[in-house]
Coordinates of C-alpha atoms and ligand atoms in Angstrom, one line a residue:
Chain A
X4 CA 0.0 0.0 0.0
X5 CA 1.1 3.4 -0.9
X6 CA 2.5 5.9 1.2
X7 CA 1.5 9.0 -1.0
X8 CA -1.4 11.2 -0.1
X9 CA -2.9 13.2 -2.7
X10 CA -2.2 17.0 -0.6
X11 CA -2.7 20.6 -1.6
X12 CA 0.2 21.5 -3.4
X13 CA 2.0 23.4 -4.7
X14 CA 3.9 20.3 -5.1
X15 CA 6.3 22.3 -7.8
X16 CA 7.0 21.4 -11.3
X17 CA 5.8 17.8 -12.2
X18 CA 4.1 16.4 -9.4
X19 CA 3.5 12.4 -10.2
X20 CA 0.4 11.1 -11.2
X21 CA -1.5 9.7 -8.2
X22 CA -2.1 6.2 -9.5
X23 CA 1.7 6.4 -10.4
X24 CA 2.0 6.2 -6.9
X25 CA -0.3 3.5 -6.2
X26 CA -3.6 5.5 -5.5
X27 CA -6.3 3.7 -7.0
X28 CA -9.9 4.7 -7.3
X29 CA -12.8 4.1 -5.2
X30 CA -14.9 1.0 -6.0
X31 CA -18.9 1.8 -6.6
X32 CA -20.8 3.6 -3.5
X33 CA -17.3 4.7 -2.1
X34 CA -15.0 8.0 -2.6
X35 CA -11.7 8.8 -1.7
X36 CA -10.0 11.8 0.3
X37 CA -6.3 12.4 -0.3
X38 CA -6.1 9.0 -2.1
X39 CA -7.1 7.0 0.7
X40 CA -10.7 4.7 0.1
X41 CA -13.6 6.2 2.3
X42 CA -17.5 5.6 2.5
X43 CA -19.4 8.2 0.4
X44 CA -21.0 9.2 3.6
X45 CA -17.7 10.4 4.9
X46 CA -16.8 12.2 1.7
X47 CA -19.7 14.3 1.4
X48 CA -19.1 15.4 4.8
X49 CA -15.6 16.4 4.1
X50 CA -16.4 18.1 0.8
X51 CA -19.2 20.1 2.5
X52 CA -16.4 21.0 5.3
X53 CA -13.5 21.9 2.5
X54 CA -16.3 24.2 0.8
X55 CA -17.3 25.8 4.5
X56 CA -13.8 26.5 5.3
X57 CA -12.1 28.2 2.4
X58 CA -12.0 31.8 1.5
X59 CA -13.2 31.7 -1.8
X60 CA -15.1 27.9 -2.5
X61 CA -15.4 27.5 -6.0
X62 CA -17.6 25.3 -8.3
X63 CA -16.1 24.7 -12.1
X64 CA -19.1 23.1 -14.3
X65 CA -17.5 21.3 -17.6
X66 CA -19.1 21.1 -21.1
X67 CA -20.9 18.2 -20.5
X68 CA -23.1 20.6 -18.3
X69 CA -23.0 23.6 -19.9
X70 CA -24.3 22.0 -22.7
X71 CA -28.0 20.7 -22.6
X72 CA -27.6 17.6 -24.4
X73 CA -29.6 15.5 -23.1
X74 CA -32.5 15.9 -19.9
X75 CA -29.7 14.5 -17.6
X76 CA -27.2 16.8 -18.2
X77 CA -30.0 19.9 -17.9
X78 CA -31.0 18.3 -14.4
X79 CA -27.6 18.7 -13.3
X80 CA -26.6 21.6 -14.1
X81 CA -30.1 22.8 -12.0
X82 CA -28.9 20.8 -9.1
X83 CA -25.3 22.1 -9.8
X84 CA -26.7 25.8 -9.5
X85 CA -28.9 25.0 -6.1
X86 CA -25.2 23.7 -4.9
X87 CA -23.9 27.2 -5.2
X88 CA -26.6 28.7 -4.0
X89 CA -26.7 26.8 -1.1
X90 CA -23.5 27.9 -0.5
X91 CA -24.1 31.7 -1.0
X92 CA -26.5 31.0 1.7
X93 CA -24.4 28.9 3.7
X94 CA -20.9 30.7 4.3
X95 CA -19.9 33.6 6.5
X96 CA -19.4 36.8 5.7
X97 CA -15.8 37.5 3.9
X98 CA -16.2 33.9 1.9
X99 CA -16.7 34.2 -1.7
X100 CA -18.1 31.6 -3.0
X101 CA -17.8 31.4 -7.6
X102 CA -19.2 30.0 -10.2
X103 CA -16.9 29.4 -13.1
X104 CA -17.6 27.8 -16.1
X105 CA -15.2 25.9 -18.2
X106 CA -16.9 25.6 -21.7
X107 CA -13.9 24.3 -23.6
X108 CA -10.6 23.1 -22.7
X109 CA -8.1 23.0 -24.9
X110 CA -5.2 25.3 -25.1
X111 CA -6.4 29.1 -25.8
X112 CA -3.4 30.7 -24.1
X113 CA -2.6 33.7 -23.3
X114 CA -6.2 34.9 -24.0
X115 CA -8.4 33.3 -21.2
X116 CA -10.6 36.1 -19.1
X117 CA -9.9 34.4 -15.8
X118 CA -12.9 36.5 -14.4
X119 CA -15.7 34.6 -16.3
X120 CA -13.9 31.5 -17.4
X121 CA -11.3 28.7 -16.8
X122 CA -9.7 26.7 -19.3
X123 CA -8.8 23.3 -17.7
X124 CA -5.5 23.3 -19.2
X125 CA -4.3 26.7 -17.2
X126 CA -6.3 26.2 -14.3
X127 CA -3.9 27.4 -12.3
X128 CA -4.0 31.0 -13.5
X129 CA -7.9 31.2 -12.8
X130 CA -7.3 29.9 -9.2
X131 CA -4.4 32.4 -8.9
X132 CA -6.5 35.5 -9.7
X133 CA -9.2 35.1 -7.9
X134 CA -7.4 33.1 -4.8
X135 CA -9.3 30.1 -5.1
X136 CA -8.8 27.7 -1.7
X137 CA -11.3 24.8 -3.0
X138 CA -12.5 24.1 -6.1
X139 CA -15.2 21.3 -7.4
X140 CA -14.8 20.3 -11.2
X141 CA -17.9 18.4 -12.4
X142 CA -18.6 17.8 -15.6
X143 CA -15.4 18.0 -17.1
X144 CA -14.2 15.5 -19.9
X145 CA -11.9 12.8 -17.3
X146 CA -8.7 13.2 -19.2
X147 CA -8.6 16.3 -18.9
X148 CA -9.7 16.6 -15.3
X149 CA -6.2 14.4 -14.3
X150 CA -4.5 17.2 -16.4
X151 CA -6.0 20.1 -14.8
X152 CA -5.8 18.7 -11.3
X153 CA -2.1 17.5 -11.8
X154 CA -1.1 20.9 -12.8
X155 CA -3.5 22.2 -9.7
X156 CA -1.3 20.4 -7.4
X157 CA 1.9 21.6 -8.9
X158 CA 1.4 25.1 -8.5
X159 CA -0.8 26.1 -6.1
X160 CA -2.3 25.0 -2.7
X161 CA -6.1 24.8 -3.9
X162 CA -8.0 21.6 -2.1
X163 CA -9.3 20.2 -5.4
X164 CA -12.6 17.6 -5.3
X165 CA -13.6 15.9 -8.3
X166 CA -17.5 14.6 -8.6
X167 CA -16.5 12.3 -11.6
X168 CA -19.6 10.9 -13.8
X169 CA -17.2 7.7 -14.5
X170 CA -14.7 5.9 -11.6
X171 CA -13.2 9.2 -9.9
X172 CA -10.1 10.6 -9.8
X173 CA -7.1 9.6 -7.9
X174 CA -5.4 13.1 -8.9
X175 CA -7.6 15.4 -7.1
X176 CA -7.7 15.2 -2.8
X177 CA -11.5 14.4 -2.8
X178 CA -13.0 12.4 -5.4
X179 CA -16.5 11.3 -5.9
X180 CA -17.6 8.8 -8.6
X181 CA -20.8 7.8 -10.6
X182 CA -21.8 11.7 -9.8
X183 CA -26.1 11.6 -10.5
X184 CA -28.1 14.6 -9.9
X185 CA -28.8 13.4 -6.3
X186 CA -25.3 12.9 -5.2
X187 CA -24.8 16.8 -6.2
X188 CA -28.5 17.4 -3.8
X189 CA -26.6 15.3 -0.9
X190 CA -23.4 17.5 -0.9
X191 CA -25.7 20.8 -1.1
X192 CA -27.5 18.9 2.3
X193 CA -24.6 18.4 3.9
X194 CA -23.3 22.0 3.7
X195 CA -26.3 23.0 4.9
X196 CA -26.3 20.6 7.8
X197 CA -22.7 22.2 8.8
X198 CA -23.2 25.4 7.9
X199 CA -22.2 27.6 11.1
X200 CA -20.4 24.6 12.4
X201 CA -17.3 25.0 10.6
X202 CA -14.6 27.9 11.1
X203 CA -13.8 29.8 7.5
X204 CA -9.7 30.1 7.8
X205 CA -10.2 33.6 6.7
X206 CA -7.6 35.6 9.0
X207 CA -5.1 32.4 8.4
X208 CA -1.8 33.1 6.3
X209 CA -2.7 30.0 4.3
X210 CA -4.3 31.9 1.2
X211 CA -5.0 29.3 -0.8
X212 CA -3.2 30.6 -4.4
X213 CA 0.1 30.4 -4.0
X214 CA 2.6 30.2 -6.4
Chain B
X23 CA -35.8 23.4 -38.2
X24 CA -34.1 24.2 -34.3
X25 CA -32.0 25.7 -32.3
X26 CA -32.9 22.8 -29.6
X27 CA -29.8 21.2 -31.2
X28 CA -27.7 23.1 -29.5
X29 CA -28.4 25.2 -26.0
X30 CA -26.9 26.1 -23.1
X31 CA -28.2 24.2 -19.9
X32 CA -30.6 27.1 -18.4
X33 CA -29.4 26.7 -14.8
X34 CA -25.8 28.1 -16.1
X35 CA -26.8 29.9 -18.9
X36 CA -25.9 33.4 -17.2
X37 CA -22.2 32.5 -16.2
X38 CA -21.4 31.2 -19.9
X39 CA -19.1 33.9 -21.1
X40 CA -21.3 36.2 -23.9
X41 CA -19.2 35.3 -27.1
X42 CA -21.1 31.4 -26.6
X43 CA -24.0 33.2 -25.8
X44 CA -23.8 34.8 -29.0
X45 CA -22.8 31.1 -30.6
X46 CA -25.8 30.1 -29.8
X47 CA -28.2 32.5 -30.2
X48 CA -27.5 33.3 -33.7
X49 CA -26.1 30.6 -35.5
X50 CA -27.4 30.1 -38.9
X51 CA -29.8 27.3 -38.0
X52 CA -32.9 26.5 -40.6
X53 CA -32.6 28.2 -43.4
X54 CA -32.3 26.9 -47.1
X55 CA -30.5 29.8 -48.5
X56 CA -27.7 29.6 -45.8
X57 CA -24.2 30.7 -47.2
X58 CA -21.3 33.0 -46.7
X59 CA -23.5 35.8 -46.8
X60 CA -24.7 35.4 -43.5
X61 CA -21.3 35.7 -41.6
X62 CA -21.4 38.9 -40.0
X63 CA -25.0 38.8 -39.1
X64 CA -24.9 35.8 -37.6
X65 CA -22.1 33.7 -35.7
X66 CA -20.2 30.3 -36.5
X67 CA -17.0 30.8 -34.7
X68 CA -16.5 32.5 -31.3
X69 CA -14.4 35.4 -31.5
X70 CA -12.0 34.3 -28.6
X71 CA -11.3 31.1 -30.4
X72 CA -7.8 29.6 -30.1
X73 CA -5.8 30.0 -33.8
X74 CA -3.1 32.7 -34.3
X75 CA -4.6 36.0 -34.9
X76 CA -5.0 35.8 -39.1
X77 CA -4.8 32.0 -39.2
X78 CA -6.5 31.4 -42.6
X79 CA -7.9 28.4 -40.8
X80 CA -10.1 30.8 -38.7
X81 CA -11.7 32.3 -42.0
X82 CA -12.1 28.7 -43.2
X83 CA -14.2 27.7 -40.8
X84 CA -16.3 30.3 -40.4
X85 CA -17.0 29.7 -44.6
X86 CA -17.1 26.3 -44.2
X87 CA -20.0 26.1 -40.9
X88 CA -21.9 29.2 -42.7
X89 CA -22.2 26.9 -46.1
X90 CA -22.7 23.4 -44.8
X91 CA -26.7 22.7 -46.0
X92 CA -27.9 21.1 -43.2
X93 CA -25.6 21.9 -40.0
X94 CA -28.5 20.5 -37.6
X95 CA -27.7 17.4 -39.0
X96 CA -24.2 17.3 -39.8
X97 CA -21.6 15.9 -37.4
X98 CA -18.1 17.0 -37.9
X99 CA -15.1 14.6 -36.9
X100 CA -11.9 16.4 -36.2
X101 CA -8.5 15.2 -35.5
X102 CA -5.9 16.9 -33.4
X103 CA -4.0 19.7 -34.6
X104 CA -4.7 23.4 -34.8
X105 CA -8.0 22.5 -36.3
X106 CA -8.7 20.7 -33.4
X107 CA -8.9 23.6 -30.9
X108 CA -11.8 25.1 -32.8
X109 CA -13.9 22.2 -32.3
X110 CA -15.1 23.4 -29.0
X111 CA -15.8 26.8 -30.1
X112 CA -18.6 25.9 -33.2
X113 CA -22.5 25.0 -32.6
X114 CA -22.0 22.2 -34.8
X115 CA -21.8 18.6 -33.2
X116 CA -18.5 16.8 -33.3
X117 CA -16.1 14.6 -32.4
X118 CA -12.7 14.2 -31.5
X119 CA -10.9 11.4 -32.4
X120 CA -7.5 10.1 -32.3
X121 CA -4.5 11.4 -34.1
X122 CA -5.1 10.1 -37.9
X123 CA -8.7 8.2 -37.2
X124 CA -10.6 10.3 -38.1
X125 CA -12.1 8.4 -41.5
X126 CA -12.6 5.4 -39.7
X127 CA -14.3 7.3 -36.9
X128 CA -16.8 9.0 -39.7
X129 CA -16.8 5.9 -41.2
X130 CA -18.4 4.1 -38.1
X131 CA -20.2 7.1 -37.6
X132 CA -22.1 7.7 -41.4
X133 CA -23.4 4.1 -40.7
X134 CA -25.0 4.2 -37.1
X135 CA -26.6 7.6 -38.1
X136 CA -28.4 5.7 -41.3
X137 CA -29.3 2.9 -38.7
X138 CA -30.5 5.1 -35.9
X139 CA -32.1 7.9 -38.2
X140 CA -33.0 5.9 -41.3
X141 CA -36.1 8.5 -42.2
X142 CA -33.6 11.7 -41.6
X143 CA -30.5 13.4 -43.7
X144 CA -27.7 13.0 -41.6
X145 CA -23.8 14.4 -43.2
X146 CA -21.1 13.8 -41.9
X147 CA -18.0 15.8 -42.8
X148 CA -14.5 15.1 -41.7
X149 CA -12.2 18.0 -41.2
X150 CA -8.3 17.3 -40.4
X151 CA -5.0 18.7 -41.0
X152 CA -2.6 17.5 -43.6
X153 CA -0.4 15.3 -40.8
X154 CA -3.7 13.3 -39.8
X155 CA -4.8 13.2 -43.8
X156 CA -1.9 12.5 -46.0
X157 CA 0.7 11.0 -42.7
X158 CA -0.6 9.4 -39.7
X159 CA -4.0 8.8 -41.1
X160 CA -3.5 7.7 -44.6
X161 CA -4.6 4.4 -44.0
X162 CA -7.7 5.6 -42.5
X163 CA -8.2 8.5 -45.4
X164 CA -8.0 5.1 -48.3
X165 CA -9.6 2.8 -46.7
X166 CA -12.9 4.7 -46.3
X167 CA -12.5 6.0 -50.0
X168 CA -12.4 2.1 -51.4
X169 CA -14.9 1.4 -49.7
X170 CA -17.2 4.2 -50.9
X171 CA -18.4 5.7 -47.0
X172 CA -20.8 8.5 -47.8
X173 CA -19.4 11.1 -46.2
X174 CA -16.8 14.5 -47.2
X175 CA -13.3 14.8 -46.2
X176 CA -11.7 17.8 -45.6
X177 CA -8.1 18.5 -45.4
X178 CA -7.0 21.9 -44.4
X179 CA -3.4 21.9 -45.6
X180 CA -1.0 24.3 -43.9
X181 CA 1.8 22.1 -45.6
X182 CA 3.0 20.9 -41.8
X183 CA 2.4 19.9 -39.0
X184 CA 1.8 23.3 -37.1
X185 CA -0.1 22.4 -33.8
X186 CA 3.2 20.9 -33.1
X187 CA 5.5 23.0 -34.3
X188 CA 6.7 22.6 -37.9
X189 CA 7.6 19.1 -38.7
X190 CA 7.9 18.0 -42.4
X191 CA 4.0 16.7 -43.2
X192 CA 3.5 14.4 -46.6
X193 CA 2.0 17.8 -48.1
X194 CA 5.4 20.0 -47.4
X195 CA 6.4 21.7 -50.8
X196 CA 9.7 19.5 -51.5
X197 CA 13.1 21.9 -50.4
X198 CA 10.8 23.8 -47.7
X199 CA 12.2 24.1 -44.3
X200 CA 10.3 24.4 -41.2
X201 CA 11.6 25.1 -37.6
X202 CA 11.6 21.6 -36.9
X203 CA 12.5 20.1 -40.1
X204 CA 16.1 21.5 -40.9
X205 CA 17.2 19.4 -43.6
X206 CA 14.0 20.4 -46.0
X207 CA 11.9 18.2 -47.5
X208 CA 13.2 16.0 -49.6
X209 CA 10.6 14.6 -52.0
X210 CA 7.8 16.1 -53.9
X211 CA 4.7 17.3 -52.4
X212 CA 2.1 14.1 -52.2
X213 CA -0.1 14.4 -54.7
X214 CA -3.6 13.1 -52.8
X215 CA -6.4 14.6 -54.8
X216 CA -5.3 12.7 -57.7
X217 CA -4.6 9.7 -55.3
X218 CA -8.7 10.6 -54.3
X219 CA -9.8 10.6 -57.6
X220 CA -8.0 7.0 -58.6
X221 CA -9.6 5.9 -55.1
X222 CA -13.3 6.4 -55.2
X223 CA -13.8 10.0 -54.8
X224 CA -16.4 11.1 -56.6
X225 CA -15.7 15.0 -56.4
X226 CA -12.1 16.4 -55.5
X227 CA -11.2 20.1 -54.9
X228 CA -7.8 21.2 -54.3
X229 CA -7.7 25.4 -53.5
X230 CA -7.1 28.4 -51.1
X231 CA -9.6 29.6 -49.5
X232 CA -9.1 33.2 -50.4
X233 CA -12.7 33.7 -52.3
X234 CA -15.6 32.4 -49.9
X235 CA -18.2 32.4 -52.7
X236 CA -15.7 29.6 -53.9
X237 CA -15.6 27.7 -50.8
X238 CA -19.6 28.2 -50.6
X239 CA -19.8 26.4 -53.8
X240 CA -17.6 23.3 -53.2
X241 CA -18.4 22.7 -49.5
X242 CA -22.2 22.5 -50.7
X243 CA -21.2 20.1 -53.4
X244 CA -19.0 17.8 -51.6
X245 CA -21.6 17.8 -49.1
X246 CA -24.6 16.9 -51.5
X247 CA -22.3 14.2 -53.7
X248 CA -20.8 12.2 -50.1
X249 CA -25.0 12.5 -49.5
X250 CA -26.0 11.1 -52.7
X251 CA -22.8 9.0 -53.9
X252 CA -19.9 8.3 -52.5
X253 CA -16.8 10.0 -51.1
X254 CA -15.2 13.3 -51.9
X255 CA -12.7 15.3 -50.9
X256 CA -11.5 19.0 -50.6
X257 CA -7.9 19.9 -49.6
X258 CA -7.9 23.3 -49.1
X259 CA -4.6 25.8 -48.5
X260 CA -4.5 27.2 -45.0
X261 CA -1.1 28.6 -44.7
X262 CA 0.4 28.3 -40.8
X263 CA 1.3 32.0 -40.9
X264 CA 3.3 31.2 -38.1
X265 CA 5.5 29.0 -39.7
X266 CA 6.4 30.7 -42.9
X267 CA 6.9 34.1 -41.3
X268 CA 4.0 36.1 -42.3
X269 CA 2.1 38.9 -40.4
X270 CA -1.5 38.1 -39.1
X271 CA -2.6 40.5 -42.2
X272 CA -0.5 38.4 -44.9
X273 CA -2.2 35.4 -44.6
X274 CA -5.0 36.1 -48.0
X275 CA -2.2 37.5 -49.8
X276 CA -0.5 34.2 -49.6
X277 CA -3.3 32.6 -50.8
X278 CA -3.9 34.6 -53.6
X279 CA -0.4 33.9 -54.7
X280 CA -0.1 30.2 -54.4
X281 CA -3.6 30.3 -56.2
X282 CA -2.1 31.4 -59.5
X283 CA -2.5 29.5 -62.4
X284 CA 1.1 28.0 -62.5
X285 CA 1.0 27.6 -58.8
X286 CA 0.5 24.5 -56.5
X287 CA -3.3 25.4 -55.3
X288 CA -4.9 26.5 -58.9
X289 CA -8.4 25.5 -58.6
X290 CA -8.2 21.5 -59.7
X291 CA -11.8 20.1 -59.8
X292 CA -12.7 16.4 -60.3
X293 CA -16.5 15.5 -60.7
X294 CA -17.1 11.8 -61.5
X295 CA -20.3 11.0 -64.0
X296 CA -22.9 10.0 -61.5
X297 CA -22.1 13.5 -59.6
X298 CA -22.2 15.9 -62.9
X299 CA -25.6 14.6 -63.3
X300 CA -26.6 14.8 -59.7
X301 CA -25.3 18.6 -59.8
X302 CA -27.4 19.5 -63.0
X303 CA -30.6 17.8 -60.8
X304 CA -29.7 20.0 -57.2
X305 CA -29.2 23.1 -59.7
X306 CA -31.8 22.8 -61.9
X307 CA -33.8 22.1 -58.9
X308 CA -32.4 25.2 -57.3
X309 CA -33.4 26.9 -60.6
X310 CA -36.8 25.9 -59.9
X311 CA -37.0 26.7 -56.3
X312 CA -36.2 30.1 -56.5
X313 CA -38.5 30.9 -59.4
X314 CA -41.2 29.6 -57.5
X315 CA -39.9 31.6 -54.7
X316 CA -39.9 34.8 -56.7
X317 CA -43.4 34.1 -58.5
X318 CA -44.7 34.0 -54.9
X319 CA -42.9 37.1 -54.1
X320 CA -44.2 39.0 -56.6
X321 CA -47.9 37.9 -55.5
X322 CA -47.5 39.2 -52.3
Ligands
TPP2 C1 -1.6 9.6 -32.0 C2 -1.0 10.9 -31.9 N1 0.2 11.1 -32.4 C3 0.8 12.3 -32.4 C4 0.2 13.3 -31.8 C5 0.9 14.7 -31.6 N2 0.4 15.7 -32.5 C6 -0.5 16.6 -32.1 S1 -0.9 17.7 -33.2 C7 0.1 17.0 -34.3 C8 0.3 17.6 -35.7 C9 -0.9 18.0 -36.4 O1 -0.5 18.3 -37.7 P1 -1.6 18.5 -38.8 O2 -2.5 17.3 -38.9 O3 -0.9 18.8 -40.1 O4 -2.5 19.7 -38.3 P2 -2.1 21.2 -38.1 O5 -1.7 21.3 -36.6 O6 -1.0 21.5 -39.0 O7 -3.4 22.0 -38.4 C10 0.8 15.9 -33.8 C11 1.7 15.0 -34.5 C12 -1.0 13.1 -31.2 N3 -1.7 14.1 -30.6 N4 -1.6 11.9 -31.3
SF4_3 S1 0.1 27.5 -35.7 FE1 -0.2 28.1 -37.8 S2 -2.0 26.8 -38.5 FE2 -1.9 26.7 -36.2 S3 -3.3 28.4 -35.6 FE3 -1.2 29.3 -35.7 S4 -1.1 30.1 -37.8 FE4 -2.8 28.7 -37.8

């Protein structure tokens, strides 16, 4: 069993692949949190926590929400959108919670408008300019979630969770799998269940973006 | 015909920066007359889309989306390259596929469409750059021509592999030398629309696209033939401006000179007998159509 946990970085340059370093992905009903296998129940709870405690908790919906291609994908990107306003509601004052959307990921360096949009491939700068602590990617294609949350790690100490429509992913410190419409409802439950129970780190040095 | 085919999922609609906003809204959806025309009132290709400012490639596609006949129905399979980046940024569907696959991919494709739609038009139209056609893919590009898939193939050929950065492709002009190529090219470029026109295409165009009238006319008449017939196949010059040192401006310039009579892209057309005759029926058809349409006009 693997020693490596999947940490906020910035973990510099190349930081390995996860399952390079033996992290493997959760099994159906499960999750993981920094690479180790967990009960769902235990993730949500953590997730709901990461998002309660950061400065500026951040939600990135993917194409394959953006886009209403089929009734499934419109249903979550409701549920997705009751997420973040549940956590509008939910935080205290001096948290910022965002809504960013990612409608395309391939390389469109140097001109990305990091205030209305992230492009997976230079995630980092978005999460650098607006100091994002903790960031949920959700419908984003899976290849190039590893990619974005490899380079996440590398430079910059944003927690990163995944809810993954397929098996997870080992490369992010929180990863939910099979995500449905009412695993996106649980996680807006349980940050309502904690809400006031969790300190914000919002006088801590720790700012999140670092580079 | 709709807009349904592509939308933005309402709950996120507002945080979708404007320029897909725009996409969507007022893409040239549903009408018969659809054609270069349109660009400028309506939109095929977000403005913040990923070429090099001037890339012909840009101006391409916004000719080739704004003339396909039927873009509700069409599916376009891209492989990687510099084309591949504007595939995100269109509202027409498509598909990525792997390095050089993209004929089998359409190939695959063409069929389940005619299975799963078998009352409906569906076109497919492959769009690649000259590494996945004439290199990587040439297998792929052959095959589907021998075995007569119904679909067009387009190759936007920028003589190289730019998305990369300048490797020798099969197209390269022979003696060129790219940045990562230093010993030039030492064989003649590879001569592929003949090759398409001994394979099974039944209508081959090699030319710049400098004159979108032009493009208009073959992108509708590949489309219509691959519908109809068989294969066909358009290679089209979209110089990397990048790579042979021009200035974002330079890039139609360059096309109008390679387009000269003596040069490498003078308009070459190839229409095989079954597809003359099918063009005299769309265009005397056409003919028709708009007489009818004027007759009515002039009623009103
Ligand atoms: C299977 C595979 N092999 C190689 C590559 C690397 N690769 C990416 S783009 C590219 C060149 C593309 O050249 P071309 O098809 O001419 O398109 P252009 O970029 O010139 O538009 C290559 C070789 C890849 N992505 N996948
Ligand atoms: S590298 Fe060349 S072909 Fe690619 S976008 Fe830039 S100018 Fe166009």
């Amino acid at each position: 069993m693997s020693q490596y946990r999947v940490l906020p970085g910035p973990e510099h340059f190349l930081p390995p692949a996860a399952a390079s370093m033996g992290i493997r992905l959760p099994n159906p009903g499960e999750a993981h949190i920094n690479g180790v296998i967990t009960s769902e129940e235990k993730a949500y709870e953590e997730a709901a926590k990461q998002f309660l405690m950061a400065k500026v908790p951040t939600l990135f919906p993917g194409p394959l929400v953006l886009w209403a291609w089929n009734e499934k994908a419109a249903k979550k990107a409701t549920a997705i959108r009751h997420l973040y306003d549940t956590l509008k509601e939910c935080v205290q004052p001096g948290q910022k919670p965002m809504l960013i959307p990612m409608p395309d990921y391939r390389p469109k360096y140097p001109k990305i408008n990091p205030e209305v949009e992230i492009n997976p491939n230079h995630p980092n700068l978005t999460i650098w300019h607006n100091k994002i602590d903790c960031c949920m990617f959700i419908g984003v294609h899976c290849h190039q979630a590893n990619l974005s949350l490899k380079i996440i790690r590398g430079g910059t100490s944003c927690y990163t969770i995944a809810m993954c429509a397929q098996a997870g992913h080992e490369d992010a410190m929180l990863s939910f799998r099979d995500a449905s419409v009412e695993k996106i409802m649980t996680l807006a439950e349980w940050v309502r269940k904690l809400k006031g129970t969790v300190q914000p780190r919002l006088t801590s040095a720790k700012s999140g973006a670092s580079n | 015909m709709s807009k349904e085919k592509i939308k933005i999922s309402e709950a996120l609609y507002d945080i979708m920066p404007s320029d897909y906003q725009d996409l969507v809204k007022s893409a040239t959806y549903g009408k018969e007359d659809r054609g270069w025309k349109d660009i400028g009132n309506n939109k095929e290709l977000i403005e913040q889309h990923s070429l090099c400012a001037g890339c012909p490639e840009s101006m391409a596609f916004r000719y080739i989306l704004a003339s396909l006949p039927n873009p509700e129905d069409t599916v376009m399979v891209g492989s990687t390259g510099c084309t591949s980046l504007v595939f995100p940024m269109v509202a027409v569907h498509n598909i990525h596929s792997l390095f050089g696959n993209q004929n089998a991919i359409a190939s695959g494709l063409k069929r389940a469409l005619s299975v799963r739609f078998p009352d409906r038009t569906k076109d497919v139209v492959v769009l690649a750059g000259d590494g996945a056609t004439v290199d990587i893919g040439l297998d792929m590009t052959l095959q589907a021509w021998f075995r007569q898939e119904k679909f067009t193939t387009i190759c936007f050929d920028n003589e190289l592999y730019a998305n990369t950065g300048g490797q020798e492709s099969g197209l390269m002009q022979k003696g060129f030398v790219a940045k990562m190529a230093p010993v030039g090219k030492l064989f003649d470029k590879v001569r592929l629309p003949e090759i398409a026109r001994e394979s099974g295409c039944h209508y081959v165009v090699n030319c710049t696209v400098s004159k979108p009238s032009l493009v208009e006319k073959v992108i509708r008449n590949a489309v219509h033939i691959a519908r109809e017939i068989g294969p066909t196949y358009l290679q089209l010059y979209t110089p990397c401006i990048l790579e042979i040192g021009k200035n974002s401006m330079e890039g139609l310039q360059e096309m109008r000179d390679s387009e000269k009579p003596t040069e490498r892209f003078a308009y070459k057309e190839y229409v095989s007998e079954p597809a003359k005759q099918l063009l005299a029926e769309l265009a005397a058809k056409d003919k028709e159509r708009k007489a009818a349409a004027k007759q009515l006009a002039g009623k009103a």
